[in-house]
Amino acid sequence: MQIWRKTGFPSGNTLSHIFNWNCSQVSYFHSSEFLVSDKRALLHALESSKTSLDLRTATKAHARILQCGYRTQPTLLASLISAYFHCHRLDLAHQLLHHISSRSRPCDSLVTFNLIIKTLTLDGECEIAEEVFRGMISRDVVSWNSLISCLVKHGRFEAAIAYLRDMLRFNVEPDGYTFSSVVSACAHLGVASHSLWVHQLMTERKIELNPILCGALINMYSKCGRIQTAREIFKRSPKSDVSVWNAMINGLAAHGLACDSIKVFSDMELEAVLPDSITFAAILTACSHCGLVEEGRRFFNLMRNRYSILPQLVHYGAMVDLLGRAGLINDAYEMIRGMPMEPDGVIWRALLNACRFHKRPELGEAALANISTVNSGDLVLMSNTYCSLSRWENAEAVRDSMKRRGIHKKRGKSWMEVGGAIHHFKSEDRSHPEAKAIHRALERLMKFSKLSGYVPWTEVVLMDVTEEEKEANLSVHSEKLAVVYGILKTSPGAEITVLKNLRICHDCHLWMKVVSRMLRRVLVVRDRTRFHRFEMGHCSCGNYW
């Protein structure tokens, strides 16, 4: 029995000269340029062949691997397979995999293939790991777990859930490790139906809920907008492990329920569970989302003085964000200057964002200058700061700088579930199958929303153009497209939930409030940092985000 599915290969060179190794061929590879037998040296040679697309070096390394008796060494085999893929010789990679399968006992081959997949996933070679996996005739739960974990780690959440469905179809029983990865995928996607289905599977299969899985479930439901379900799971969970408490505090923070987060922290202290650095990062974030400056300062001092936890970058970042959002820009800057370690880009970006919101361009420029690796979001924030003050020449200079450096603005993306399928939207995008209907409905809704009090907030537009052009630019943001599609496809009164990769802009926030009142619909938007629940013209964030 073979583990790898034999396939037809294109004509050309094969690996027969390596597979049929003999002493006469060894001399060819004994040249001084390739006298390596150390595993690390071979790995280095293979890595070099991948980056330089040097097939000759890869085949030489392959020969040395066989000569030195490393033909079953998973790390080397994984690197060799990857090298052949990068050199665009899938035929050689497939032949190598078939060779491994045919020369070993099935149980040994399965172990080797699993280790190859694991090594590829650790190296970030997700697509190659998936190719290896698809070619395997026999797979066990370890094979599936390795691939699903890899997909989740690389942001392919829908694919991870699809592989779980395939796993069940092939009658392979998922275990706790499987569900740990899939629950994380559901949390990132934020689609409630997937989360409910996965949780039901766990219940049916009587998966033991250890603290890690309990925390993962709380996190999953929190990120799907089901904070009440997350609370119920928290109540039923064993609470001896700090990770369960952290998940609940984080979930409440994401929904802007800072007072509830503080209450959970107090209960945690009463239960004599010691908070850790993650706990304080979560509670400081909760304070930041709601502008609880004094509470945030109290927890920051509590962490150091009572629990002897030294603040890390994440804690300073949360404090800078808290002070900056509250308009205490100078205090935020002084906190950065007083840090015992070098502030990272996240901290300077928090200050830059505060400067944009409170129109402090000079300090914003200082923050930007201190970010070592500037991305499009940083420059957009700086440009928006200038735009809000009508400093068009400065804004134009930032845009020209982006063009010269080849930096493109990160595109807004939103997604939502309708009818069991996930629909994706991009700003200014017309690729959706129902794009014409969506844009027609959006145009009508924009007109009615203006009659109901919506005034486009054109300060966020990056250009010095007419107001009409600015409004047109704002009207095609991805979350607006998603909301309109939800209105078209759901029954009147149904709640609409949209997920977004970036922070919701001020204009979309204003528009959502008006639409929620006008249509008497609850609109829920999960952006990059938190949830916004729009109902009857109000948002759960209290216009503080």
C-alpha positions as MATLAB code, in Angstrom:
seq = 'MQIWRKTGFPSGNTLSHIFNWNCSQVSYFHSSEFLVSDKRALLHALESSKTSLDLRTATKAHARILQCGYRTQPTLLASLISAYFHCHRLDLAHQLLHHISSRSRPCDSLVTFNLIIKTLTLDGECEIAEEVFRGMISRDVVSWNSLISCLVKHGRFEAAIAYLRDMLRFNVEPDGYTFSSVVSACAHLGVASHSLWVHQLMTERKIELNPILCGALINMYSKCGRIQTAREIFKRSPKSDVSVWNAMINGLAAHGLACDSIKVFSDMELEAVLPDSITFAAILTACSHCGLVEEGRRFFNLMRNRYSILPQLVHYGAMVDLLGRAGLINDAYEMIRGMPMEPDGVIWRALLNACRFHKRPELGEAALANISTVNSGDLVLMSNTYCSLSRWENAEAVRDSMKRRGIHKKRGKSWMEVGGAIHHFKSEDRSHPEAKAIHRALERLMKFSKLSGYVPWTEVVLMDVTEEEKEANLSVHSEKLAVVYGILKTSPGAEITVLKNLRICHDCHLWMKVVSRMLRRVLVVRDRTRFHRFEMGHCSCGNYW';
ca = [
       0.000    0.000    0.000;
       1.315    3.448   -0.960;
       0.597    6.666    0.883;
       1.141    8.985   -2.104;
      -1.142    8.990   -5.121;
       0.913    8.256   -8.269;
       0.247   10.742  -11.057;
       1.365   11.274  -14.606;
       4.347   13.588  -14.973;
       5.267   15.912  -17.824;
       8.106   14.915  -20.088;
      11.591   16.105  -19.269;
      14.230   15.338  -16.661;
      13.324   12.893  -13.923;
      14.950   11.925  -10.663;
      15.917    8.442  -11.846;
      19.617    9.349  -11.787;
      19.203   10.089   -8.085;
      16.767    7.321   -7.167;
      19.003    4.715   -8.884;
      22.027    5.895   -7.003;
      25.324    4.070   -7.595;
      28.957    4.656   -6.909;
      29.760    5.833  -10.426;
      27.280    8.670  -10.022;
      28.582    9.704   -6.619;
      31.749   11.144   -8.108;
      29.724   13.746   -9.991;
      28.602   15.253   -6.719;
      31.999   15.016   -5.016;
      33.212   18.229   -6.553;
      34.687   20.703   -4.074;
      31.737   23.027   -4.592;
      29.311   20.570   -3.025;
      31.132   18.523   -0.383;
      28.528   18.908    2.342;
      27.104   16.239    4.605;
      26.022   18.262    7.625;
      22.226   18.616    7.855;
      22.403   22.331    8.519;
      24.658   22.849    5.513;
      22.261   20.874    3.322;
      19.306   22.900    4.617;
      21.218   26.095    3.885;
      21.963   24.891    0.342;
      18.300   24.071   -0.239;
      17.170   27.445    1.130;
      19.649   29.097   -1.224;
      18.280   27.125   -4.180;
      14.738   28.275   -3.298;
      15.582   31.964   -3.248;
      17.767   31.820   -6.373;
      15.547   29.277   -8.196;
      18.687   27.158   -8.706;
      17.519   23.679   -9.721;
      21.078   22.393  -10.102;
      21.883   23.104   -6.445;
      18.618   21.454   -5.358;
      19.340   18.229   -7.272;
      22.915   18.161   -5.953;
      21.605   18.556   -2.413;
      19.134   15.762   -3.125;
      21.974   13.477   -4.158;
      23.975   14.266   -1.021;
      20.897   13.627    1.137;
      20.653   10.119   -0.305;
      24.384    9.473   -0.136;
      24.552   10.533    3.519;
      21.616    8.318    4.525;
      19.174   11.160    5.198;
      16.461    9.812    2.852;
      13.905    9.595    5.717;
      14.825   12.866    7.430;
      11.555   14.898    7.322;
      13.124   18.350    7.672;
      15.453   17.811    4.732;
      12.757   16.151    2.634;
      10.336   19.019    3.318;
      12.971   21.568    2.332;
      13.805   19.575   -0.801;
      10.139   19.347   -1.828;
       9.801   23.082   -1.257;
      12.911   23.745   -3.370;
      11.465   21.785   -6.294;
       8.174   23.674   -6.000;
       9.954   27.024   -5.954;
      12.003   25.993   -9.001;
       8.695   25.289  -10.764;
       9.437   21.568  -11.019;
       6.269   20.115   -9.550;
       6.956   16.920  -11.500;
      10.175   16.340   -9.533;
       8.472   17.119   -6.226;
       5.682   14.657   -7.032;
       8.169   11.969   -8.051;
      10.061   12.458   -4.801;
       6.860   12.079   -2.780;
       5.911    8.949   -4.729;
       9.415    7.586   -4.141;
       9.121    8.147   -0.371;
       5.776    6.356   -0.347;
       6.879    3.366   -2.418;
      10.113    2.706   -0.486;
       8.604    2.591    3.038;
       6.041    0.632    4.977;
       2.640    2.400    4.977;
       2.818    3.257    8.685;
       6.345    4.662    8.315;
       5.347    6.630    5.204;
       2.363    8.145    6.977;
       4.550    9.305    9.865;
       7.098   10.726    7.413;
       4.438   12.545    5.389;
       2.886   13.999    8.543;
       6.282   15.265    9.652;
       6.891   16.744    6.185;
       3.566   18.592    6.364;
       4.341   19.803    9.881;
       7.778   21.049    8.802;
       6.316   22.840    5.781;
       3.694   24.530    7.945;
       6.328   25.683   10.435;
       8.283   27.153    7.522;
       5.194   29.009    6.302;
       4.896   26.870    3.153;
       1.135   26.458    3.479;
       0.345   25.975   -0.214;
       3.023   23.306   -0.606;
       1.818   21.541    2.560;
      -1.685   21.535    1.086;
      -0.373   20.050   -2.172;
       1.402   17.265   -0.251;
      -1.735   16.622    1.807;
      -4.006   16.416   -1.243;
      -1.766   13.806   -2.826;
      -1.872   11.480    0.194;
      -4.075    8.405   -0.212;
      -4.050    7.608    3.506;
      -4.363   10.306    6.166;
      -4.895   10.222    9.912;
      -6.109   12.866   12.354;
      -2.554   14.222   12.681;
      -2.438   14.892    8.921;
      -5.715   16.816    9.019;
      -4.799   18.724   12.186;
      -1.447   19.847   10.756;
      -3.028   21.217    7.592;
      -6.004   22.876    9.305;
      -3.690   24.518   11.839;
      -1.492   25.773    8.991;
      -4.459   27.261    7.128;
      -5.665   29.088   10.246;
      -2.196   30.431   10.956;
      -2.023   31.879    7.429;
      -5.451   33.490    7.485;
      -7.274   30.956    5.287;
     -10.167   30.572    7.669;
     -12.855   29.504    5.231;
     -10.542   26.832    3.811;
      -9.848   25.499    7.330;
     -13.579   25.077    7.974;
     -14.012   23.447    4.551;
     -11.314   20.898    5.417;
     -13.118   20.092    8.675;
     -16.189   19.234    6.582;
     -14.002   17.037    4.338;
     -12.494   15.406    7.408;
     -15.955   14.389    8.602;
     -16.887   13.193    5.117;
     -13.857   10.878    5.152;
     -14.946    9.557    8.576;
     -11.886   10.874   10.411;
     -12.849   11.885   13.937;
     -11.685   15.384   14.897;
     -10.143   15.794   18.341;
      -9.500   18.656   20.726;
      -6.572   19.924   18.639;
      -8.755   20.027   15.527;
     -11.419   22.062   17.264;
      -8.887   24.402   18.848;
      -7.789   25.458   15.344;
     -11.277   25.544   13.829;
     -12.729   27.560   16.716;
      -9.970   30.111   16.097;
     -10.937   30.205   12.400;
     -14.575   30.828   13.334;
     -13.513   33.639   15.666;
     -11.583   35.393   12.911;
     -14.390   35.001   10.381;
     -17.006   36.184   12.877;
     -19.815   34.224   11.178;
     -22.294   32.989   13.785;
     -23.619   29.995   11.817;
     -20.134   28.469   11.495;
     -19.528   28.990   15.204;
     -22.821   27.373   16.215;
     -22.166   24.391   13.919;
     -18.637   23.820   15.247;
     -19.790   24.115   18.861;
     -22.594   21.623   18.175;
     -20.038   19.173   16.729;
     -17.948   19.496   19.877;
     -20.987   18.785   22.043;
     -22.066   15.782   19.948;
     -18.578   14.281   20.094;
     -18.256   14.968   23.817;
     -15.005   16.893   23.393;
     -13.581   17.631   26.817;
     -13.577   21.362   27.449;
     -10.209   22.161   28.991;
      -9.364   25.783   29.874;
      -7.831   26.421   26.439;
     -10.965   25.287   24.592;
     -13.255   27.133   27.030;
     -11.314   30.338   26.436;
     -11.364   29.711   22.673;
     -15.167   29.275   22.695;
     -15.650   32.463   24.720;
     -13.407   34.312   22.282;
     -15.238   32.801   19.285;
     -18.710   33.825   20.414;
     -17.464   37.265   21.468;
     -16.026   37.888   18.015;
     -19.222   36.629   16.354;
     -21.231   39.248   18.209;
     -22.811   36.679   20.554;
     -21.499   38.205   23.756;
     -24.386   36.824   25.815;
     -23.556   33.277   24.676;
     -19.925   33.947   25.594;
     -21.067   34.991   29.070;
     -23.073   31.768   29.462;
     -20.090   29.622   28.497;
     -17.942   31.585   30.930;
     -20.418   30.909   33.760;
     -20.302   27.151   33.075;
     -16.513   26.996   32.647;
     -14.027   25.948   35.341;
     -12.379   29.178   36.439;
      -9.119   28.053   37.961;
      -7.145   29.014   34.852;
      -6.440   32.675   34.107;
      -6.911   32.148   30.340;
     -10.682   31.723   30.772;
     -10.931   35.029   32.649;
      -8.751   36.746   30.054;
     -11.006   35.584   27.217;
     -14.093   36.998   28.941;
     -12.452   40.330   29.758;
     -11.201   40.622   26.169;
     -14.622   39.771   24.762;
     -16.384   42.372   26.870;
     -13.735   44.936   25.931;
     -14.356   44.346   22.217;
     -18.052   45.107   22.769;
     -17.311   48.331   24.642;
     -18.502   46.893   27.963;
     -15.681   48.295   30.069;
     -17.627   48.309   33.330;
     -18.480   44.642   32.848;
     -14.806   43.904   32.138;
     -13.842   45.608   35.392;
     -16.513   43.591   37.240;
     -15.064   40.332   35.865;
     -11.610   41.460   36.982;
     -12.946   42.098   40.502;
     -14.582   38.649   40.555;
     -11.277   37.177   39.463;
      -9.535   38.756   42.423;
     -12.241   37.412   44.780;
     -11.661   33.913   43.344;
      -7.946   34.320   44.158;
      -6.917   33.818   40.509;
      -3.789   35.834   39.816;
      -4.004   38.088   36.758;
      -1.158   38.007   34.245;
       0.168   40.455   31.679;
      -2.576   39.420   29.195;
      -5.251   40.251   31.777;
      -3.959   43.775   32.162;
      -3.593   44.276   28.412;
      -7.291   43.330   28.089;
      -8.513   45.537   30.934;
      -6.494   48.533   29.679;
      -7.969   48.014   26.209;
     -11.453   48.001   27.750;
     -10.723   51.306   29.465;
      -9.364   52.721   26.221;
     -12.517   51.821   24.263;
     -14.688   53.718   26.740;
     -12.425   56.614   27.715;
     -12.022   55.539   31.356;
      -8.768   57.423   31.872;
      -8.573   57.316   35.662;
      -9.556   53.637   35.782;
      -6.898   52.889   33.181;
      -4.251   54.679   35.200;
      -5.337   52.788   38.312;
      -4.969   49.399   36.602;
      -1.625   50.386   35.096;
      -0.306   51.194   38.572;
      -1.989   48.119   40.094;
      -0.169   45.885   37.669;
       3.202   47.157   38.802;
       2.629   47.827   42.482;
       0.375   44.967   43.620;
       1.154   42.187   41.161;
       4.768   43.063   40.303;
       4.114   42.719   36.575;
       6.426   44.916   34.568;
       4.555   46.780   31.808;
       5.418   45.584   28.332;
       5.014   47.287   24.969;
       1.393   46.167   24.710;
       0.515   47.838   28.033;
       2.233   51.099   27.137;
       0.478   50.956   23.769;
      -2.911   50.610   25.458;
      -2.155   53.537   27.777;
      -0.993   55.767   24.913;
      -4.167   54.847   23.031;
      -6.312   55.573   26.106;
      -4.739   58.981   26.755;
      -4.642   59.922   23.079;
      -8.299   59.079   22.412;
      -9.269   61.136   25.464;
      -7.490   64.150   23.979;
      -4.605   64.023   26.459;
      -2.086   64.080   23.614;
       0.737   65.637   25.627;
       0.297   63.079   28.416;
       0.416   60.294   25.829;
       3.618   61.727   24.360;
       5.199   62.058   27.803;
       4.343   58.423   28.555;
       6.156   57.381   25.372;
       9.181   59.474   26.310;
       9.254   57.901   29.775;
       9.154   54.282   28.574;
      12.049   52.099   29.791;
      12.217   50.374   26.391;
      12.238   51.538   22.792;
       8.648   52.289   21.658;
       7.579   50.242   18.645;
       5.515   51.198   15.612;
       2.236   50.225   17.295;
       2.757   52.812   20.029;
       3.693   55.596   17.624;
       0.682   54.685   15.460;
      -1.602   55.025   18.493;
      -0.265   58.538   18.992;
      -0.543   59.282   15.264;
      -4.189   58.200   15.249;
      -4.922   60.439   18.237;
      -3.220   63.345   16.458;
      -5.421   62.750   13.409;
      -8.598   62.716   15.494;
      -7.674   65.763   17.578;
      -6.019   67.636   14.680;
      -2.462   67.854   16.038;
      -0.349   67.664   12.853;
       2.997   68.699   14.394;
       2.992   65.901   16.942;
       1.606   63.595   14.272;
       4.636   64.350   12.120;
       6.905   63.493   15.060;
       5.068   60.194   15.554;
       5.355   59.345   11.859;
       9.066   60.113   11.849;
       9.603   57.570   14.638;
       7.887   54.658   12.860;
      10.710   52.555   11.443;
       8.612   50.713    8.850;
       5.956   53.085    7.561;
       2.911   51.455    5.960;
       0.035   52.865    3.938;
      -2.177   53.290    7.003;
       0.369   55.567    8.675;
       0.591   57.859    5.658;
      -3.176   57.875    5.213;
      -3.568   58.966    8.853;
      -1.083   61.787    8.314;
      -2.763   62.824    5.079;
      -6.190   62.754    6.744;
      -4.828   64.984    9.493;
      -3.815   67.566    6.889;
      -7.120   67.175    5.022;
      -9.121   67.830    8.185;
      -7.324   71.180    8.426;
      -7.658   71.876    4.661;
      -3.883   71.749    4.288;
      -4.170   70.316    0.789;
      -0.565   70.904   -0.253;
       0.716   68.875    2.709;
      -1.816   66.126    2.034;
      -0.780   66.061   -1.635;
       2.891   65.803   -0.615;
       2.099   62.727    1.489;
       0.214   61.162   -1.413;
       3.117   61.880   -3.777;
       5.472   60.262   -1.260;
       3.281   57.148   -1.271;
       3.435   56.984   -5.067;
       7.221   57.432   -5.187;
       7.751   54.678   -2.622;
       5.277   52.330   -4.258;
       3.034   52.305   -1.174;
      -0.635   51.697   -1.910;
      -3.497   52.445    0.421;
      -4.768   49.280    2.070;
      -8.118   48.467    0.569;
     -11.143   48.244    2.817;
     -12.767   44.802    2.820;
     -16.016   43.691    4.407;
     -17.801   40.367    4.504;
     -21.071   38.987    5.747;
     -23.056   35.765    5.750;
     -26.291   35.550    3.768;
     -28.094   32.301    3.033;
     -25.301   30.120    4.367;
     -22.642   31.702    2.116;
     -20.027   34.334    2.946;
     -20.129   37.346    0.621;
     -17.081   39.590    0.244;
     -17.018   43.292   -0.640;
     -14.215   45.709   -1.434;
     -14.327   49.487   -1.582;
     -15.303   50.728   -5.053;
     -15.595   47.106   -6.174;
     -18.142   45.938   -8.754;
     -17.077   42.291   -8.973;
     -19.943   40.939   -6.874;
     -22.446   38.994   -9.026;
     -25.212   41.363   -7.930;
     -23.132   44.542   -8.092;
     -25.600   46.456  -10.294;
     -28.519   45.870   -7.928;
     -26.356   46.730   -4.906;
     -25.187   50.054   -6.361;
     -28.678   51.016   -7.513;
     -30.054   50.323   -4.037;
     -27.130   52.170   -2.426;
     -27.775   55.236   -4.567;
     -31.434   55.317   -3.505;
     -30.563   54.727    0.145;
     -28.007   57.556    0.095;
     -30.671   59.957   -1.150;
     -33.170   58.926    1.531;
     -30.546   58.991    4.279;
     -29.632   62.592    3.373;
     -33.278   63.532    3.652;
     -33.259   61.888    7.095;
     -30.348   63.959    8.380;
     -27.192   62.269    7.078;
     -24.493   64.769    6.118;
     -21.393   63.164    4.510;
     -18.255   63.745    6.562;
     -15.924   64.674    3.741;
     -12.912   65.484    5.916;
     -11.723   61.879    5.632;
     -11.362   62.031    1.836;
      -7.730   62.288    0.775;
      -8.174   64.782   -2.055;
      -8.843   68.440   -2.746;
     -11.834   67.923   -5.055;
     -15.463   69.039   -5.155;
     -17.838   68.038   -2.387;
     -19.830   65.924   -4.860;
     -16.708   63.934   -5.786;
     -15.838   63.464   -2.120;
     -19.332   62.176   -1.377;
     -19.131   59.758   -4.299;
     -15.837   58.454   -2.929;
     -17.344   57.881    0.519;
     -20.484   56.180   -0.759;
     -18.665   53.106   -2.063;
     -16.900   52.041    1.131;
     -17.035   48.265    1.580;
     -19.185   48.298    4.733;
     -21.846   50.402    2.991;
     -21.968   47.904    0.114;
     -22.280   45.029    2.589;
     -25.074   46.689    4.577;
     -27.055   47.408    1.407;
     -26.675   43.784    0.310;
     -27.898   42.677    3.727;
     -30.942   44.944    3.417;
     -31.714   43.508   -0.027;
     -31.353   39.878    1.066;
     -32.856   39.760    4.555;
     -36.383   40.212    5.803;
     -37.496   43.586    7.240;
     -36.444   43.967   10.854;
     -33.718   41.293   10.686;
     -30.398   42.170   12.298;
     -27.537   42.714    9.832;
     -23.960   41.874   10.828;
     -20.941   43.022    8.823;
     -17.261   42.254    9.473;
     -14.508   44.627    8.331;
     -10.705   44.461    8.096;
     -10.087   48.135    8.949;
     -11.406   50.586   11.497;
     -14.796   51.984   10.462;
     -14.482   55.552    9.168;
     -16.328   58.503   10.663;
     -18.574   58.928    7.624;
     -19.729   55.287    7.576;
     -20.362   55.539   11.313;
     -22.613   58.560   10.796;
     -24.429   56.887    7.895;
     -25.039   53.642    9.824;
     -26.693   55.551   12.669;
     -29.059   57.308   10.283;
     -29.909   54.118    8.368;
     -30.577   52.168   11.588;
     -33.111   54.825   12.623;
     -34.598   55.285    9.171;
     -35.167   51.554    8.490;
     -35.628   50.513   12.122;
     -32.942   47.897   11.655;
     -30.143   46.819   13.980;
     -26.805   47.048   12.172;
     -23.767   45.407   13.764;
     -20.267   46.150   12.457;
     -17.161   44.441   13.777;
     -14.200   46.483   12.653;
     -10.508   45.915   13.305;
     -10.690   46.929   16.954;
     -14.218   46.527   18.307;
     -17.972   46.038   17.759;
     -20.411   48.800   16.853;
     -24.108   48.103   17.356;
     -26.283   50.688   15.608;
     -29.868   50.861   16.794;
     -32.453   53.657   16.365;
     -29.806   56.230   15.487;
     -27.373   55.388   18.294;
     -24.167   53.342   18.447;
     -23.061   51.163   21.349;
     -19.642   52.869   21.259;
     -21.221   56.159   22.297;
     -19.359   57.818   19.383;
     -16.076   56.981   21.121;
     -13.847   54.661   19.123;
];
